CSV table of C-alpha atoms and ligand atoms in Angstrom, one decimal:
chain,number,residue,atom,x,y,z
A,205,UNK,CA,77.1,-23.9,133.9
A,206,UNK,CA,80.3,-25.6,135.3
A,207,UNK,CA,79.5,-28.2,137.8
A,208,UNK,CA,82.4,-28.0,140.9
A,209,UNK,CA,81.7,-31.0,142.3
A,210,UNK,CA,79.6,-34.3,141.3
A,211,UNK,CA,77.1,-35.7,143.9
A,212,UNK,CA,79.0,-38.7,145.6
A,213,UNK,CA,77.1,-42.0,145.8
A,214,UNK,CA,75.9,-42.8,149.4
A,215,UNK,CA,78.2,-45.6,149.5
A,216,UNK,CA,81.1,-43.0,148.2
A,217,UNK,CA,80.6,-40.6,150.6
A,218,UNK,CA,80.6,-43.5,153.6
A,219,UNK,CA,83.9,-44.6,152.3
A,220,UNK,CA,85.0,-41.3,152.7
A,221,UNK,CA,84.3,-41.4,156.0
A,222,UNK,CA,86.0,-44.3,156.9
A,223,UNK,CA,89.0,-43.8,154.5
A,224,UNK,CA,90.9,-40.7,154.6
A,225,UNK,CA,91.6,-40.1,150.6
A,226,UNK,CA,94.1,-37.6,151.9
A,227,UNK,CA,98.0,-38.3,152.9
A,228,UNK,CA,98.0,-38.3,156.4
A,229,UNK,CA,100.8,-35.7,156.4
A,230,UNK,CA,100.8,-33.5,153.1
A,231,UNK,CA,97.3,-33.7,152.5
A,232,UNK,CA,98.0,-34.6,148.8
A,233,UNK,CA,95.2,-36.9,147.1
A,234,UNK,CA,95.8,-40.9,147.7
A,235,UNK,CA,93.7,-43.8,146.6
A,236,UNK,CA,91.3,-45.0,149.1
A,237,UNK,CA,93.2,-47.0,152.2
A,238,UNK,CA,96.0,-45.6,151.3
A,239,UNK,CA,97.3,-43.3,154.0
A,240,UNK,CA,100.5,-41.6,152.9
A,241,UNK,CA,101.6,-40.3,149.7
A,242,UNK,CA,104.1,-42.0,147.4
A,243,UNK,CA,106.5,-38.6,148.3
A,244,UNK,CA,105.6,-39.0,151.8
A,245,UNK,CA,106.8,-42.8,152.2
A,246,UNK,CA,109.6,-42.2,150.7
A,247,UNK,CA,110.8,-39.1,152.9
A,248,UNK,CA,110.6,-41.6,155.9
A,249,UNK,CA,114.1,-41.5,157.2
A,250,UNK,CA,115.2,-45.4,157.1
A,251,UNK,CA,118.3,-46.4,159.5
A,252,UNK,CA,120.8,-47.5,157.2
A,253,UNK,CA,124.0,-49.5,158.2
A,254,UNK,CA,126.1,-49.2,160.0
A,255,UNK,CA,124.1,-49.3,163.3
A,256,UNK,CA,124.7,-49.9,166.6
A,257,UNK,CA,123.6,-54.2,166.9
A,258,UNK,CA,122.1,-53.8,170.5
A,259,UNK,CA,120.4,-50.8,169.8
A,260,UNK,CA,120.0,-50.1,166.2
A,261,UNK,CA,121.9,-46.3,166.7
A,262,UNK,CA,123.0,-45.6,163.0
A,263,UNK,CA,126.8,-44.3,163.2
A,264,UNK,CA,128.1,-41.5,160.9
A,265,UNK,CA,131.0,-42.9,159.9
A,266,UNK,CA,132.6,-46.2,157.8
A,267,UNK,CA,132.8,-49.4,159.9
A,268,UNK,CA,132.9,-52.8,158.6
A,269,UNK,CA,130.8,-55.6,160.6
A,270,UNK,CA,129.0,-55.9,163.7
A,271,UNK,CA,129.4,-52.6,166.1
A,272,UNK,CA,128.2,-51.6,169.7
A,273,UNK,CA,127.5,-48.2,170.1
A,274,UNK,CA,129.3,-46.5,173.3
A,275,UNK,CA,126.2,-46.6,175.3
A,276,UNK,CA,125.7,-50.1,175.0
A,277,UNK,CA,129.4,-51.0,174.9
A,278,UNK,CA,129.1,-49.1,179.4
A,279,UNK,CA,125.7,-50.7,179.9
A,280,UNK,CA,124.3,-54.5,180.2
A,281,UNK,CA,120.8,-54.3,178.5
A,282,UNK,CA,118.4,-57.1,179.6
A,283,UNK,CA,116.7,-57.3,176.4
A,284,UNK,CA,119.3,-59.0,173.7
A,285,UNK,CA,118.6,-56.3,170.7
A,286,UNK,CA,116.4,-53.7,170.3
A,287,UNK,CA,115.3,-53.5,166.3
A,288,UNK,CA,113.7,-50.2,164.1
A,289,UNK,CA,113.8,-49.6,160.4
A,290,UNK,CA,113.0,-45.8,161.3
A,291,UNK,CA,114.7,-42.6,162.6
A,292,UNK,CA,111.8,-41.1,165.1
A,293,UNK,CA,112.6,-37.8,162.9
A,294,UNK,CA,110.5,-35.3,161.1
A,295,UNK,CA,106.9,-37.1,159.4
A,296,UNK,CA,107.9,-40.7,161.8
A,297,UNK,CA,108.0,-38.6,164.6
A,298,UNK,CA,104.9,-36.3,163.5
A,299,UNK,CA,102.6,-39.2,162.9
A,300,UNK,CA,103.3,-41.3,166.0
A,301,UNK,CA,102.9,-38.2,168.3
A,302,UNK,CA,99.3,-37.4,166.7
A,303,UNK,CA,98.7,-41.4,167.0
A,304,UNK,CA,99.4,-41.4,170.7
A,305,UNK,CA,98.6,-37.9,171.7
A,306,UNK,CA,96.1,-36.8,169.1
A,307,UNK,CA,93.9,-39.8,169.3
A,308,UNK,CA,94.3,-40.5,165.4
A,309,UNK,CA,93.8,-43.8,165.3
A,310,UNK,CA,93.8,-44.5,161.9
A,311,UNK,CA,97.4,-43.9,161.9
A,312,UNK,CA,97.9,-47.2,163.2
A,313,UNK,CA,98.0,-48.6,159.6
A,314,UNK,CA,101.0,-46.6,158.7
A,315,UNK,CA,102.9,-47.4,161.6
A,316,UNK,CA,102.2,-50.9,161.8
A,317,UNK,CA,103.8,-50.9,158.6
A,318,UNK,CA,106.7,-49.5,159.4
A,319,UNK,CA,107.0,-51.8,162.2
A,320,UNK,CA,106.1,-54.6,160.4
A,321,UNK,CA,109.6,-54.1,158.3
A,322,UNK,CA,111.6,-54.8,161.2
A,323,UNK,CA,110.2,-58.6,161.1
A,324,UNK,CA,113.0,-58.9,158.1
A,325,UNK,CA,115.8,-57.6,160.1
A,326,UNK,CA,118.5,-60.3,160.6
A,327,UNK,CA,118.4,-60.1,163.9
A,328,UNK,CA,114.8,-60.9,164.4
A,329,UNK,CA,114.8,-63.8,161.4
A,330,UNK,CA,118.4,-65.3,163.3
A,331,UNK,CA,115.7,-67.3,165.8
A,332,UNK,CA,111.9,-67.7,165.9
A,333,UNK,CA,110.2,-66.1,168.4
A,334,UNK,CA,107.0,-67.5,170.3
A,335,UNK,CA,104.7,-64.2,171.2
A,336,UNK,CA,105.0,-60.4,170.8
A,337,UNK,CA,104.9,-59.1,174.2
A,338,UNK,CA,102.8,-55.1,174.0
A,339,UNK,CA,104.5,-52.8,176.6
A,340,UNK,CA,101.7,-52.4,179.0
A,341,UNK,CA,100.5,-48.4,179.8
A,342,UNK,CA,99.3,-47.5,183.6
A,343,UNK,CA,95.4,-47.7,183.2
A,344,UNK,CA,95.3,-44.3,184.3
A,345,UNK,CA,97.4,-43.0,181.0
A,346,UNK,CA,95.0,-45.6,179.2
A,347,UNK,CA,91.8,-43.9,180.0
A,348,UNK,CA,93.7,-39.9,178.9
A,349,UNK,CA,94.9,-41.8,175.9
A,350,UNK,CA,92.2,-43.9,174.8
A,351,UNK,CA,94.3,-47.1,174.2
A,352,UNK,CA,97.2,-48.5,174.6
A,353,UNK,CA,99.8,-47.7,171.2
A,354,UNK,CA,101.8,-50.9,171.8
A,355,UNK,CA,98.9,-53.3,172.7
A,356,UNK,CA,97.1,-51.7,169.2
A,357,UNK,CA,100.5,-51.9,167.1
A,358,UNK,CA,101.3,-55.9,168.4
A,359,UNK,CA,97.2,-56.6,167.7
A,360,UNK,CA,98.1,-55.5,164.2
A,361,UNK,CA,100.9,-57.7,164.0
A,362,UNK,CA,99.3,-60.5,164.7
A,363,UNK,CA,96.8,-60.1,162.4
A,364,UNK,CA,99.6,-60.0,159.4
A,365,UNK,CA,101.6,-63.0,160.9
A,366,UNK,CA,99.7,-64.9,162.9
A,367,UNK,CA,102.2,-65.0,165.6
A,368,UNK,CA,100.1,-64.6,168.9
A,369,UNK,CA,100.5,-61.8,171.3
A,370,UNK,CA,100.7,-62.5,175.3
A,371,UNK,CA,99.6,-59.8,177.5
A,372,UNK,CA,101.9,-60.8,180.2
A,373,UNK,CA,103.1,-57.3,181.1
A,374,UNK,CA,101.0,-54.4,183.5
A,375,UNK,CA,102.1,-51.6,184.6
A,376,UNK,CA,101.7,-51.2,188.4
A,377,UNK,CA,103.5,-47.5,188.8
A,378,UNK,CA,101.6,-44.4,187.3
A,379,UNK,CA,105.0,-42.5,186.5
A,380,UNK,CA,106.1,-39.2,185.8
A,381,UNK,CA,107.1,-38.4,182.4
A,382,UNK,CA,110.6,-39.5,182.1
A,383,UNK,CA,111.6,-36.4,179.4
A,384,UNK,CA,113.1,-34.5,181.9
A,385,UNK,CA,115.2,-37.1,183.6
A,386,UNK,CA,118.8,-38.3,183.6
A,387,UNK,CA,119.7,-41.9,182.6
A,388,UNK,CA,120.1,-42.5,186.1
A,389,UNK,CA,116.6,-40.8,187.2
A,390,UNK,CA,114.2,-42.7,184.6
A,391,UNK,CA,116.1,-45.8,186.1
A,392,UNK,CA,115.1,-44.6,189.4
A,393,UNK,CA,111.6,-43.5,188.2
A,394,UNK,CA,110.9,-47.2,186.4
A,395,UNK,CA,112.2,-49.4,189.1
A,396,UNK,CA,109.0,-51.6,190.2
A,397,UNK,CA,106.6,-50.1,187.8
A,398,UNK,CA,105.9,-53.4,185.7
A,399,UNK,CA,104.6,-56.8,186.7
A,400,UNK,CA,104.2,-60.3,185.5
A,401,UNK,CA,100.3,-60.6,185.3
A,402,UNK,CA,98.9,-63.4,187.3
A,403,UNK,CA,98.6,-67.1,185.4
A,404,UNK,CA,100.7,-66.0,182.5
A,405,UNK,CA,103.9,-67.6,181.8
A,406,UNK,CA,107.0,-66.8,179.9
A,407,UNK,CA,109.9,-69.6,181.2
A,408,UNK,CA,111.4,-70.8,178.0
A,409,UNK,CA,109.6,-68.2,175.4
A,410,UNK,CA,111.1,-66.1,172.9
A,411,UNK,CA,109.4,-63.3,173.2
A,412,UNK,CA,109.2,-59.3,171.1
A,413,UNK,CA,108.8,-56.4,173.4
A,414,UNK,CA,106.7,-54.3,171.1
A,415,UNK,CA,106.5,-50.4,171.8
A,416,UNK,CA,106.2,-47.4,169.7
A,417,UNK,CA,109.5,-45.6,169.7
A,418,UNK,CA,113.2,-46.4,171.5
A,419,UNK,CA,114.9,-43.8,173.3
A,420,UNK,CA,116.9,-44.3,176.0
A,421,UNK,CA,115.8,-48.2,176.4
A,422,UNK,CA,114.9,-47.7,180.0
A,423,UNK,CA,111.6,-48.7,179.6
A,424,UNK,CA,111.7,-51.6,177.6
A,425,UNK,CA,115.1,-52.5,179.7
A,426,UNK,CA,113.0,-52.7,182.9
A,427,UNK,CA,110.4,-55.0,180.8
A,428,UNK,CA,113.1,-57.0,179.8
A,429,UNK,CA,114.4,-57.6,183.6
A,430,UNK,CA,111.2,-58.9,184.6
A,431,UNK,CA,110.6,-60.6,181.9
A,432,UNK,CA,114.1,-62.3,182.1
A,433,UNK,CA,113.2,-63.2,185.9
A,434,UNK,CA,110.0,-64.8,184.9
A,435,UNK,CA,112.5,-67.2,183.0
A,436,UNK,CA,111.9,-65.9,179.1
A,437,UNK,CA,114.6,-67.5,177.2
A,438,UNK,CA,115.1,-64.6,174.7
A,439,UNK,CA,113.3,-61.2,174.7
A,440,UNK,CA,114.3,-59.1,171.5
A,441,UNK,CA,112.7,-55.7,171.0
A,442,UNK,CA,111.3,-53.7,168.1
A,443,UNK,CA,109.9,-50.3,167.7
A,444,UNK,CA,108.2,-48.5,165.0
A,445,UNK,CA,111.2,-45.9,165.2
A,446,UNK,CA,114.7,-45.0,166.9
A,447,UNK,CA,115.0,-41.7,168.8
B,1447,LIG,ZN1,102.2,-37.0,151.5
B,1448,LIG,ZN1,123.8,-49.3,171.1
């Protein structure tokens, strides 16, 4: 008689409940606390140089130095950089949707790492910074989400780095979802829709708007404004990803 599978120790089988032993997108095996496959990792699309320095948009194309993408080149940001290592493409995109819409909260551990790579970028090592600043959520998206994926993904980082985080930020507005919307529209849509919370204060911080992906940059711009008029002497940005 062939035995299929071997009885699992009590405290095996809780560890499998706690610790996927799967990749977390091809399903191949992975040691425990592992949660993506040596293959998988290394399909993650990376934004190589040469990028855009305000906004990290990789350019195809040979250029030589420091570039600003047209976007940026037309518009006055009120954040001074925005920073991924990541294209928001194919798996990147895939496991920060289930993260956020899914309610798979494990997959904060890949992500964080990802995010956690930007901390080396040039542009984040050029100063120090004082606090990672989570973009807030509306409490209202809180409670259909189930937390907040910046607040989780800055918690994280602090952890790592010891760096604090300052929850300076809420969200006032409950707005519509800005997919459908013109540059001009999300403006529209975001103005007023984040706040300074009471007894907290920025004047002369550095701060690191933390979010999950960058897009457009209307969101973390309008962050950035009020963040700039509470007196915050720097506010740089980084994302897990680049849209
Ligand atoms: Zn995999
Ligand atoms: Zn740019």
């Amino acid at each position: 008689m062939r035995l299929t599978a071997l009885p699992r120790s009590a405290a095996e089988a809780f560890a499998s409940l706690l610790y996927p032993a799967h990749c977390a997108h091809c399903s191949t095996p992975v040691d425990s606390q592992e949660f993506l496959c040596g293959g998988c990792l290394e399909k993650a699309k990376r934004i190589e140089p040469p990028f855009c320095d305000t906004c990290s948009q990789p350019f195809d194309g040979a250029i030589d130095g420091i570039f600003t993408c047209a976007n940026c080149a037309q518009r006055q940001f009120h954040f001074d950089c925005a920073v991924s290592a990541y294209r928001s493409r194919g798996m990147v995109r895939n496991l920060i949707h289930r993260f956020k819409y899914q309610h798979e909260y494990r997959l904060r551990h890949p992500l964080a790492d990802w995010l956690a790579e930007s901390l080396n970028d040039n542009r984040i090592l050029a100063r120090p910074f004082d606090f990672y600043v989570p973009v807030p959520l509306h409490p209202v998206r809180i409670r259909e989400r189930e937390f907040n994926q910046a607040a989780v993904l800055a918690d994280l980082l602090e952890k790592r780095s010891g760096k604090p985080v300052l929850d300076c930020l809420r969200r006032v507005r409950y707005t519509t979802t800005q997919t459908r919307f013109d540059r001009n529209e999300r403006m529209e849509n975001l103005r007023n829709a984040f706040e300074l919370r009471k007894n907290t204060g920025v004047q002369g911080k550095h701060l690191l708007l933390i979010d999950d992906v960058l897009t457009t940059g209307s969101t973390v711009d309008e962050c950035s404004r009020v963040l700039r008029e509470a007196g915050a002497a720097s506010i740089r940005v980084m994302t897990v990803a680049r849209g």
